[in-house]
JSON list of C-alpha atoms in Angstrom, two decimals:
[
{"chain": "A", "resi": 1, "resn": "UNK", "atom": "CA", "xyz": [74.84, 114.22, 129.95]},
{"chain": "A", "resi": 2, "resn": "UNK", "atom": "CA", "xyz": [71.36, 115.55, 128.37]},
{"chain": "A", "resi": 3, "resn": "UNK", "atom": "CA", "xyz": [68.76, 113.15, 128.51]},
{"chain": "A", "resi": 4, "resn": "UNK", "atom": "CA", "xyz": [67.05, 111.91, 125.39]},
{"chain": "A", "resi": 5, "resn": "UNK", "atom": "CA", "xyz": [64.59, 113.80, 125.35]},
{"chain": "A", "resi": 6, "resn": "UNK", "atom": "CA", "xyz": [66.24, 116.64, 125.93]},
{"chain": "A", "resi": 7, "resn": "UNK", "atom": "CA", "xyz": [68.13, 116.05, 122.99]},
{"chain": "A", "resi": 8, "resn": "UNK", "atom": "CA", "xyz": [65.34, 115.63, 120.75]},
{"chain": "A", "resi": 9, "resn": "UNK", "atom": "CA", "xyz": [63.73, 119.04, 122.01]},
{"chain": "A", "resi": 10, "resn": "UNK", "atom": "CA", "xyz": [67.14, 120.93, 121.28]},
{"chain": "A", "resi": 11, "resn": "UNK", "atom": "CA", "xyz": [67.06, 119.26, 118.18]},
{"chain": "A", "resi": 12, "resn": "UNK", "atom": "CA", "xyz": [64.15, 120.05, 116.73]},
{"chain": "A", "resi": 13, "resn": "UNK", "atom": "CA", "xyz": [64.46, 123.35, 118.18]},
{"chain": "A", "resi": 14, "resn": "UNK", "atom": "CA", "xyz": [67.42, 124.27, 116.00]},
{"chain": "A", "resi": 15, "resn": "UNK", "atom": "CA", "xyz": [65.62, 122.32, 113.38]},
{"chain": "A", "resi": 16, "resn": "UNK", "atom": "CA", "xyz": [62.94, 124.95, 113.46]},
{"chain": "A", "resi": 17, "resn": "UNK", "atom": "CA", "xyz": [65.18, 127.94, 114.00]},
{"chain": "A", "resi": 18, "resn": "UNK", "atom": "CA", "xyz": [67.09, 126.82, 110.70]},
{"chain": "A", "resi": 19, "resn": "UNK", "atom": "CA", "xyz": [63.78, 126.09, 108.53]},
{"chain": "A", "resi": 20, "resn": "UNK", "atom": "CA", "xyz": [64.75, 128.92, 106.20]},
{"chain": "A", "resi": 21, "resn": "UNK", "atom": "CA", "xyz": [67.76, 128.56, 105.57]},
{"chain": "A", "resi": 22, "resn": "UNK", "atom": "CA", "xyz": [69.64, 126.84, 102.52]},
{"chain": "A", "resi": 23, "resn": "UNK", "atom": "CA", "xyz": [71.37, 123.87, 101.95]},
{"chain": "A", "resi": 24, "resn": "UNK", "atom": "CA", "xyz": [75.10, 124.66, 101.45]},
{"chain": "A", "resi": 25, "resn": "UNK", "atom": "CA", "xyz": [77.15, 122.84, 98.75]},
{"chain": "A", "resi": 26, "resn": "UNK", "atom": "CA", "xyz": [79.64, 120.99, 100.54]},
{"chain": "A", "resi": 27, "resn": "UNK", "atom": "CA", "xyz": [82.85, 122.83, 99.01]},
{"chain": "A", "resi": 28, "resn": "UNK", "atom": "CA", "xyz": [80.62, 126.18, 99.64]},
{"chain": "A", "resi": 29, "resn": "UNK", "atom": "CA", "xyz": [80.65, 124.83, 103.37]},
{"chain": "A", "resi": 30, "resn": "UNK", "atom": "CA", "xyz": [84.31, 124.16, 104.08]},
{"chain": "A", "resi": 31, "resn": "UNK", "atom": "CA", "xyz": [85.34, 127.15, 102.07]},
{"chain": "A", "resi": 32, "resn": "UNK", "atom": "CA", "xyz": [83.38, 129.78, 104.21]},
{"chain": "A", "resi": 33, "resn": "UNK", "atom": "CA", "xyz": [84.66, 128.42, 107.12]},
{"chain": "A", "resi": 34, "resn": "UNK", "atom": "CA", "xyz": [87.90, 127.22, 106.12]},
{"chain": "A", "resi": 35, "resn": "UNK", "atom": "CA", "xyz": [89.90, 129.52, 109.19]},
{"chain": "A", "resi": 36, "resn": "UNK", "atom": "CA", "xyz": [87.55, 128.55, 111.96]},
{"chain": "A", "resi": 37, "resn": "UNK", "atom": "CA", "xyz": [87.00, 124.65, 111.06]},
{"chain": "A", "resi": 38, "resn": "UNK", "atom": "CA", "xyz": [90.24, 123.47, 113.50]},
{"chain": "A", "resi": 39, "resn": "UNK", "atom": "CA", "xyz": [88.49, 125.62, 116.33]},
{"chain": "A", "resi": 40, "resn": "UNK", "atom": "CA", "xyz": [85.10, 124.07, 115.55]},
{"chain": "A", "resi": 41, "resn": "UNK", "atom": "CA", "xyz": [85.95, 120.26, 115.50]},
{"chain": "A", "resi": 42, "resn": "UNK", "atom": "CA", "xyz": [87.95, 120.42, 118.72]},
{"chain": "A", "resi": 43, "resn": "UNK", "atom": "CA", "xyz": [85.04, 118.91, 120.75]},
{"chain": "A", "resi": 44, "resn": "UNK", "atom": "CA", "xyz": [86.12, 115.77, 118.57]},
{"chain": "A", "resi": 45, "resn": "UNK", "atom": "CA", "xyz": [89.62, 115.68, 120.05]},
{"chain": "A", "resi": 46, "resn": "UNK", "atom": "CA", "xyz": [89.62, 112.64, 121.93]},
{"chain": "A", "resi": 47, "resn": "UNK", "atom": "CA", "xyz": [87.48, 110.40, 119.64]},
{"chain": "A", "resi": 48, "resn": "UNK", "atom": "CA", "xyz": [90.21, 111.50, 117.43]},
{"chain": "A", "resi": 49, "resn": "UNK", "atom": "CA", "xyz": [92.69, 109.99, 119.77]},
{"chain": "A", "resi": 50, "resn": "UNK", "atom": "CA", "xyz": [90.64, 106.96, 120.17]},
{"chain": "A", "resi": 51, "resn": "UNK", "atom": "CA", "xyz": [90.40, 106.71, 116.33]},
{"chain": "A", "resi": 52, "resn": "UNK", "atom": "CA", "xyz": [94.41, 106.87, 116.03]},
{"chain": "A", "resi": 53, "resn": "UNK", "atom": "CA", "xyz": [94.54, 104.19, 119.26]},
{"chain": "A", "resi": 54, "resn": "UNK", "atom": "CA", "xyz": [92.79, 101.90, 116.67]},
{"chain": "A", "resi": 55, "resn": "UNK", "atom": "CA", "xyz": [94.80, 101.68, 113.99]},
{"chain": "A", "resi": 56, "resn": "UNK", "atom": "CA", "xyz": [96.23, 98.53, 113.32]},
{"chain": "A", "resi": 57, "resn": "UNK", "atom": "CA", "xyz": [100.45, 98.29, 114.72]},
{"chain": "A", "resi": 58, "resn": "UNK", "atom": "CA", "xyz": [101.55, 96.63, 111.41]},
{"chain": "A", "resi": 59, "resn": "UNK", "atom": "CA", "xyz": [99.44, 99.10, 109.50]},
{"chain": "A", "resi": 60, "resn": "UNK", "atom": "CA", "xyz": [102.02, 99.96, 106.39]},
{"chain": "A", "resi": 61, "resn": "UNK", "atom": "CA", "xyz": [99.32, 101.06, 104.27]},
{"chain": "A", "resi": 62, "resn": "UNK", "atom": "CA", "xyz": [96.31, 103.17, 104.40]},
{"chain": "A", "resi": 63, "resn": "UNK", "atom": "CA", "xyz": [93.91, 103.33, 101.36]},
{"chain": "A", "resi": 64, "resn": "UNK", "atom": "CA", "xyz": [93.35, 106.52, 99.66]},
{"chain": "A", "resi": 65, "resn": "UNK", "atom": "CA", "xyz": [89.67, 105.73, 99.18]},
{"chain": "A", "resi": 66, "resn": "UNK", "atom": "CA", "xyz": [89.86, 103.93, 95.57]},
{"chain": "A", "resi": 67, "resn": "UNK", "atom": "CA", "xyz": [93.71, 102.86, 95.36]},
{"chain": "A", "resi": 68, "resn": "UNK", "atom": "CA", "xyz": [93.22, 99.32, 96.90]},
{"chain": "A", "resi": 69, "resn": "UNK", "atom": "CA", "xyz": [95.57, 98.64, 100.17]},
{"chain": "A", "resi": 70, "resn": "UNK", "atom": "CA", "xyz": [95.07, 97.66, 103.29]},
{"chain": "A", "resi": 71, "resn": "UNK", "atom": "CA", "xyz": [93.42, 100.25, 105.09]},
{"chain": "A", "resi": 72, "resn": "UNK", "atom": "CA", "xyz": [90.48, 102.52, 104.56]},
{"chain": "A", "resi": 73, "resn": "UNK", "atom": "CA", "xyz": [90.12, 105.17, 107.26]},
{"chain": "A", "resi": 74, "resn": "UNK", "atom": "CA", "xyz": [86.41, 107.68, 107.72]},
{"chain": "A", "resi": 75, "resn": "UNK", "atom": "CA", "xyz": [86.30, 110.11, 110.08]},
{"chain": "A", "resi": 76, "resn": "UNK", "atom": "CA", "xyz": [83.31, 112.45, 110.87]},
{"chain": "A", "resi": 77, "resn": "UNK", "atom": "CA", "xyz": [82.18, 112.61, 107.24]},
{"chain": "A", "resi": 78, "resn": "UNK", "atom": "CA", "xyz": [80.10, 110.05, 106.02]},
{"chain": "A", "resi": 79, "resn": "UNK", "atom": "CA", "xyz": [77.19, 111.69, 107.98]},
{"chain": "A", "resi": 80, "resn": "UNK", "atom": "CA", "xyz": [75.75, 113.39, 105.02]},
{"chain": "A", "resi": 81, "resn": "UNK", "atom": "CA", "xyz": [74.85, 111.14, 102.72]},
{"chain": "A", "resi": 82, "resn": "UNK", "atom": "CA", "xyz": [71.90, 109.36, 102.38]},
{"chain": "A", "resi": 83, "resn": "UNK", "atom": "CA", "xyz": [71.90, 105.44, 102.85]},
{"chain": "A", "resi": 84, "resn": "UNK", "atom": "CA", "xyz": [71.65, 104.36, 99.57]},
{"chain": "A", "resi": 85, "resn": "UNK", "atom": "CA", "xyz": [75.06, 106.13, 98.41]},
{"chain": "A", "resi": 86, "resn": "UNK", "atom": "CA", "xyz": [76.75, 105.53, 101.51]},
{"chain": "A", "resi": 87, "resn": "UNK", "atom": "CA", "xyz": [75.69, 101.45, 100.85]},
{"chain": "A", "resi": 88, "resn": "UNK", "atom": "CA", "xyz": [77.32, 102.15, 97.36]},
{"chain": "A", "resi": 89, "resn": "UNK", "atom": "CA", "xyz": [80.36, 103.51, 98.68]},
{"chain": "A", "resi": 90, "resn": "UNK", "atom": "CA", "xyz": [80.89, 100.98, 101.54]},
{"chain": "A", "resi": 91, "resn": "UNK", "atom": "CA", "xyz": [80.96, 97.96, 99.06]},
{"chain": "A", "resi": 92, "resn": "UNK", "atom": "CA", "xyz": [83.32, 99.93, 96.60]},
{"chain": "A", "resi": 93, "resn": "UNK", "atom": "CA", "xyz": [85.64, 100.64, 99.90]},
{"chain": "A", "resi": 94, "resn": "UNK", "atom": "CA", "xyz": [85.30, 97.06, 100.63]},
{"chain": "A", "resi": 95, "resn": "UNK", "atom": "CA", "xyz": [85.86, 96.14, 96.78]},
{"chain": "A", "resi": 96, "resn": "UNK", "atom": "CA", "xyz": [88.94, 98.32, 97.37]},
{"chain": "A", "resi": 97, "resn": "UNK", "atom": "CA", "xyz": [90.60, 96.58, 100.36]},
{"chain": "A", "resi": 98, "resn": "UNK", "atom": "CA", "xyz": [92.96, 93.80, 100.23]},
{"chain": "A", "resi": 99, "resn": "UNK", "atom": "CA", "xyz": [91.72, 90.79, 101.57]},
{"chain": "A", "resi": 100, "resn": "UNK", "atom": "CA", "xyz": [92.20, 90.82, 105.49]},
{"chain": "A", "resi": 101, "resn": "UNK", "atom": "CA", "xyz": [92.08, 94.81, 105.39]},
{"chain": "A", "resi": 102, "resn": "UNK", "atom": "CA", "xyz": [89.85, 96.86, 107.75]},
{"chain": "A", "resi": 103, "resn": "UNK", "atom": "CA", "xyz": [87.32, 99.84, 107.04]},
{"chain": "A", "resi": 104, "resn": "UNK", "atom": "CA", "xyz": [87.52, 102.03, 110.25]},
{"chain": "A", "resi": 105, "resn": "UNK", "atom": "CA", "xyz": [84.18, 104.29, 110.48]},
{"chain": "A", "resi": 106, "resn": "UNK", "atom": "CA", "xyz": [84.07, 106.85, 113.11]},
{"chain": "A", "resi": 107, "resn": "UNK", "atom": "CA", "xyz": [81.28, 108.95, 112.31]},
{"chain": "A", "resi": 108, "resn": "UNK", "atom": "CA", "xyz": [77.91, 110.44, 113.64]},
{"chain": "A", "resi": 109, "resn": "UNK", "atom": "CA", "xyz": [75.62, 108.05, 114.76]},
{"chain": "A", "resi": 110, "resn": "UNK", "atom": "CA", "xyz": [71.77, 108.83, 115.29]},
{"chain": "A", "resi": 111, "resn": "UNK", "atom": "CA", "xyz": [70.64, 108.13, 118.89]},
{"chain": "A", "resi": 112, "resn": "UNK", "atom": "CA", "xyz": [67.49, 106.48, 117.55]},
{"chain": "A", "resi": 113, "resn": "UNK", "atom": "CA", "xyz": [65.14, 106.14, 114.73]},
{"chain": "A", "resi": 114, "resn": "UNK", "atom": "CA", "xyz": [63.39, 109.28, 115.55]},
{"chain": "A", "resi": 115, "resn": "UNK", "atom": "CA", "xyz": [65.88, 111.28, 115.02]},
{"chain": "A", "resi": 116, "resn": "UNK", "atom": "CA", "xyz": [67.44, 109.43, 111.57]},
{"chain": "A", "resi": 117, "resn": "UNK", "atom": "CA", "xyz": [63.78, 109.61, 110.35]},
{"chain": "A", "resi": 118, "resn": "UNK", "atom": "CA", "xyz": [63.60, 113.29, 111.28]},
{"chain": "A", "resi": 119, "resn": "UNK", "atom": "CA", "xyz": [66.66, 114.50, 109.36]},
{"chain": "A", "resi": 120, "resn": "UNK", "atom": "CA", "xyz": [66.39, 112.41, 106.59]},
{"chain": "A", "resi": 121, "resn": "UNK", "atom": "CA", "xyz": [62.77, 114.43, 106.16]},
{"chain": "A", "resi": 122, "resn": "UNK", "atom": "CA", "xyz": [64.15, 117.57, 106.59]},
{"chain": "A", "resi": 123, "resn": "UNK", "atom": "CA", "xyz": [66.82, 117.21, 104.18]},
{"chain": "A", "resi": 124, "resn": "UNK", "atom": "CA", "xyz": [65.08, 115.56, 101.04]},
{"chain": "A", "resi": 125, "resn": "UNK", "atom": "CA", "xyz": [62.19, 118.28, 101.96]},
{"chain": "A", "resi": 126, "resn": "UNK", "atom": "CA", "xyz": [65.22, 121.03, 101.83]},
{"chain": "A", "resi": 127, "resn": "UNK", "atom": "CA", "xyz": [67.07, 119.60, 98.68]},
{"chain": "A", "resi": 128, "resn": "UNK", "atom": "CA", "xyz": [63.03, 119.43, 96.88]},
{"chain": "A", "resi": 129, "resn": "UNK", "atom": "CA", "xyz": [62.01, 123.01, 97.88]},
{"chain": "A", "resi": 130, "resn": "UNK", "atom": "CA", "xyz": [65.88, 124.20, 96.35]},
{"chain": "A", "resi": 131, "resn": "UNK", "atom": "CA", "xyz": [65.98, 121.77, 93.51]},
{"chain": "A", "resi": 132, "resn": "UNK", "atom": "CA", "xyz": [69.38, 120.56, 94.25]},
{"chain": "A", "resi": 133, "resn": "UNK", "atom": "CA", "xyz": [70.10, 117.78, 91.94]},
{"chain": "A", "resi": 134, "resn": "UNK", "atom": "CA", "xyz": [71.29, 113.74, 93.43]},
{"chain": "A", "resi": 135, "resn": "UNK", "atom": "CA", "xyz": [74.65, 114.15, 92.06]},
{"chain": "A", "resi": 136, "resn": "UNK", "atom": "CA", "xyz": [75.54, 117.72, 94.10]},
{"chain": "A", "resi": 137, "resn": "UNK", "atom": "CA", "xyz": [76.64, 117.17, 97.51]},
{"chain": "A", "resi": 138, "resn": "UNK", "atom": "CA", "xyz": [75.64, 119.49, 100.38]},
{"chain": "A", "resi": 139, "resn": "UNK", "atom": "CA", "xyz": [76.11, 120.06, 103.80]},
{"chain": "A", "resi": 140, "resn": "UNK", "atom": "CA", "xyz": [73.43, 118.54, 106.14]},
{"chain": "A", "resi": 141, "resn": "UNK", "atom": "CA", "xyz": [73.59, 116.06, 108.87]},
{"chain": "A", "resi": 142, "resn": "UNK", "atom": "CA", "xyz": [71.70, 113.03, 108.16]},
{"chain": "A", "resi": 143, "resn": "UNK", "atom": "CA", "xyz": [73.24, 110.13, 110.25]},
{"chain": "A", "resi": 144, "resn": "UNK", "atom": "CA", "xyz": [72.24, 106.63, 110.87]},
{"chain": "A", "resi": 145, "resn": "UNK", "atom": "CA", "xyz": [71.11, 104.94, 113.83]},
{"chain": "A", "resi": 146, "resn": "UNK", "atom": "CA", "xyz": [74.53, 102.00, 114.74]},
{"chain": "A", "resi": 147, "resn": "UNK", "atom": "CA", "xyz": [71.86, 99.23, 114.08]},
{"chain": "A", "resi": 148, "resn": "UNK", "atom": "CA", "xyz": [71.52, 100.94, 110.32]},
{"chain": "A", "resi": 149, "resn": "UNK", "atom": "CA", "xyz": [75.11, 102.35, 109.99]},
{"chain": "A", "resi": 150, "resn": "UNK", "atom": "CA", "xyz": [76.21, 98.35, 110.30]},
{"chain": "A", "resi": 151, "resn": "UNK", "atom": "CA", "xyz": [73.57, 96.87, 108.10]},
{"chain": "A", "resi": 152, "resn": "UNK", "atom": "CA", "xyz": [74.53, 99.00, 105.29]},
{"chain": "A", "resi": 153, "resn": "UNK", "atom": "CA", "xyz": [78.34, 97.63, 106.38]},
{"chain": "A", "resi": 154, "resn": "UNK", "atom": "CA", "xyz": [77.22, 94.11, 106.53]},
{"chain": "A", "resi": 155, "resn": "UNK", "atom": "CA", "xyz": [75.31, 94.52, 103.16]},
{"chain": "A", "resi": 156, "resn": "UNK", "atom": "CA", "xyz": [78.69, 95.63, 101.92]},
{"chain": "A", "resi": 157, "resn": "UNK", "atom": "CA", "xyz": [80.49, 92.26, 102.76]},
{"chain": "A", "resi": 158, "resn": "UNK", "atom": "CA", "xyz": [82.10, 93.60, 105.44]},
{"chain": "A", "resi": 159, "resn": "UNK", "atom": "CA", "xyz": [82.29, 91.77, 109.02]},
{"chain": "A", "resi": 160, "resn": "UNK", "atom": "CA", "xyz": [82.11, 94.03, 112.19]},
{"chain": "A", "resi": 161, "resn": "UNK", "atom": "CA", "xyz": [84.55, 93.31, 114.60]},
{"chain": "A", "resi": 162, "resn": "UNK", "atom": "CA", "xyz": [84.26, 95.99, 116.85]},
{"chain": "A", "resi": 163, "resn": "UNK", "atom": "CA", "xyz": [82.25, 99.15, 118.04]},
{"chain": "A", "resi": 164, "resn": "UNK", "atom": "CA", "xyz": [83.99, 102.01, 120.64]},
{"chain": "A", "resi": 165, "resn": "UNK", "atom": "CA", "xyz": [81.54, 103.95, 121.44]},
{"chain": "A", "resi": 166, "resn": "UNK", "atom": "CA", "xyz": [82.34, 107.59, 123.24]},
{"chain": "A", "resi": 167, "resn": "UNK", "atom": "CA", "xyz": [82.71, 110.66, 122.23]},
{"chain": "A", "resi": 168, "resn": "UNK", "atom": "CA", "xyz": [82.38, 109.26, 118.61]},
{"chain": "A", "resi": 169, "resn": "UNK", "atom": "CA", "xyz": [81.22, 106.13, 117.37]},
{"chain": "A", "resi": 170, "resn": "UNK", "atom": "CA", "xyz": [83.87, 104.19, 115.55]},
{"chain": "A", "resi": 171, "resn": "UNK", "atom": "CA", "xyz": [83.19, 100.98, 114.22]},
{"chain": "A", "resi": 172, "resn": "UNK", "atom": "CA", "xyz": [85.82, 98.53, 112.79]},
{"chain": "A", "resi": 173, "resn": "UNK", "atom": "CA", "xyz": [84.73, 96.44, 109.91]},
{"chain": "A", "resi": 174, "resn": "UNK", "atom": "CA", "xyz": [86.74, 93.79, 108.58]},
{"chain": "A", "resi": 175, "resn": "UNK", "atom": "CA", "xyz": [86.87, 92.69, 104.76]},
{"chain": "A", "resi": 176, "resn": "UNK", "atom": "CA", "xyz": [85.44, 89.28, 104.61]},
{"chain": "A", "resi": 177, "resn": "UNK", "atom": "CA", "xyz": [85.81, 86.59, 102.19]},
{"chain": "A", "resi": 178, "resn": "UNK", "atom": "CA", "xyz": [85.23, 87.89, 98.66]},
{"chain": "A", "resi": 179, "resn": "UNK", "atom": "CA", "xyz": [82.67, 84.86, 97.98]},
{"chain": "A", "resi": 180, "resn": "UNK", "atom": "CA", "xyz": [79.67, 86.76, 99.08]},
{"chain": "A", "resi": 181, "resn": "UNK", "atom": "CA", "xyz": [80.66, 90.07, 97.34]},
{"chain": "A", "resi": 182, "resn": "UNK", "atom": "CA", "xyz": [79.72, 91.76, 94.29]},
{"chain": "A", "resi": 183, "resn": "UNK", "atom": "CA", "xyz": [83.25, 92.67, 93.48]},
{"chain": "A", "resi": 184, "resn": "UNK", "atom": "CA", "xyz": [83.67, 92.84, 89.63]},
{"chain": "A", "resi": 185, "resn": "UNK", "atom": "CA", "xyz": [86.57, 95.14, 89.38]},
{"chain": "A", "resi": 186, "resn": "UNK", "atom": "CA", "xyz": [90.13, 95.27, 90.71]},
{"chain": "A", "resi": 187, "resn": "UNK", "atom": "CA", "xyz": [89.90, 99.24, 90.16]},
{"chain": "A", "resi": 188, "resn": "UNK", "atom": "CA", "xyz": [87.59, 100.82, 91.97]},
{"chain": "A", "resi": 189, "resn": "UNK", "atom": "CA", "xyz": [86.99, 104.51, 92.39]},
{"chain": "A", "resi": 190, "resn": "UNK", "atom": "CA", "xyz": [85.13, 105.80, 95.61]},
{"chain": "A", "resi": 191, "resn": "UNK", "atom": "CA", "xyz": [84.54, 109.85, 95.28]}
]
């Protein structure tokens, strides 16, 4: 296991080495890597197994974000969103779940505030330099610390039920009482 200092040194070196590379639109990123993507994601095999193990046995429906069932899932995708957008998405997910439903978030978590701030700064600078509009989704990792991730989920109304920290962090967040939420519509579209 590499030390924090070594991890941050390697991250900063990688950012320096890729400083001149342009951000890719999300669809272009996946299109270019279609044939090797499963091999690329193989490092997460253990976390996928853990993710499957935490699914409730009684679960009969999985939320296709926006359909209003009892379970929502995310695996390694929301670390591409800025916190403001993530909180908005979390509120929509919360409102889409049935009472007692859960959201299972398995994602890349920043090791510390330094990593979170560093990656967010590089992301915003690259967007600005390339004049990429806010509504254009790009592939660049901007993870939050566990503390900040949990805070966004709680701001959306979720109750953090469990955190599993292994090869990837998995947060199980339950839909609490709607008394504190700002759900105004029964039909919520999540993109």
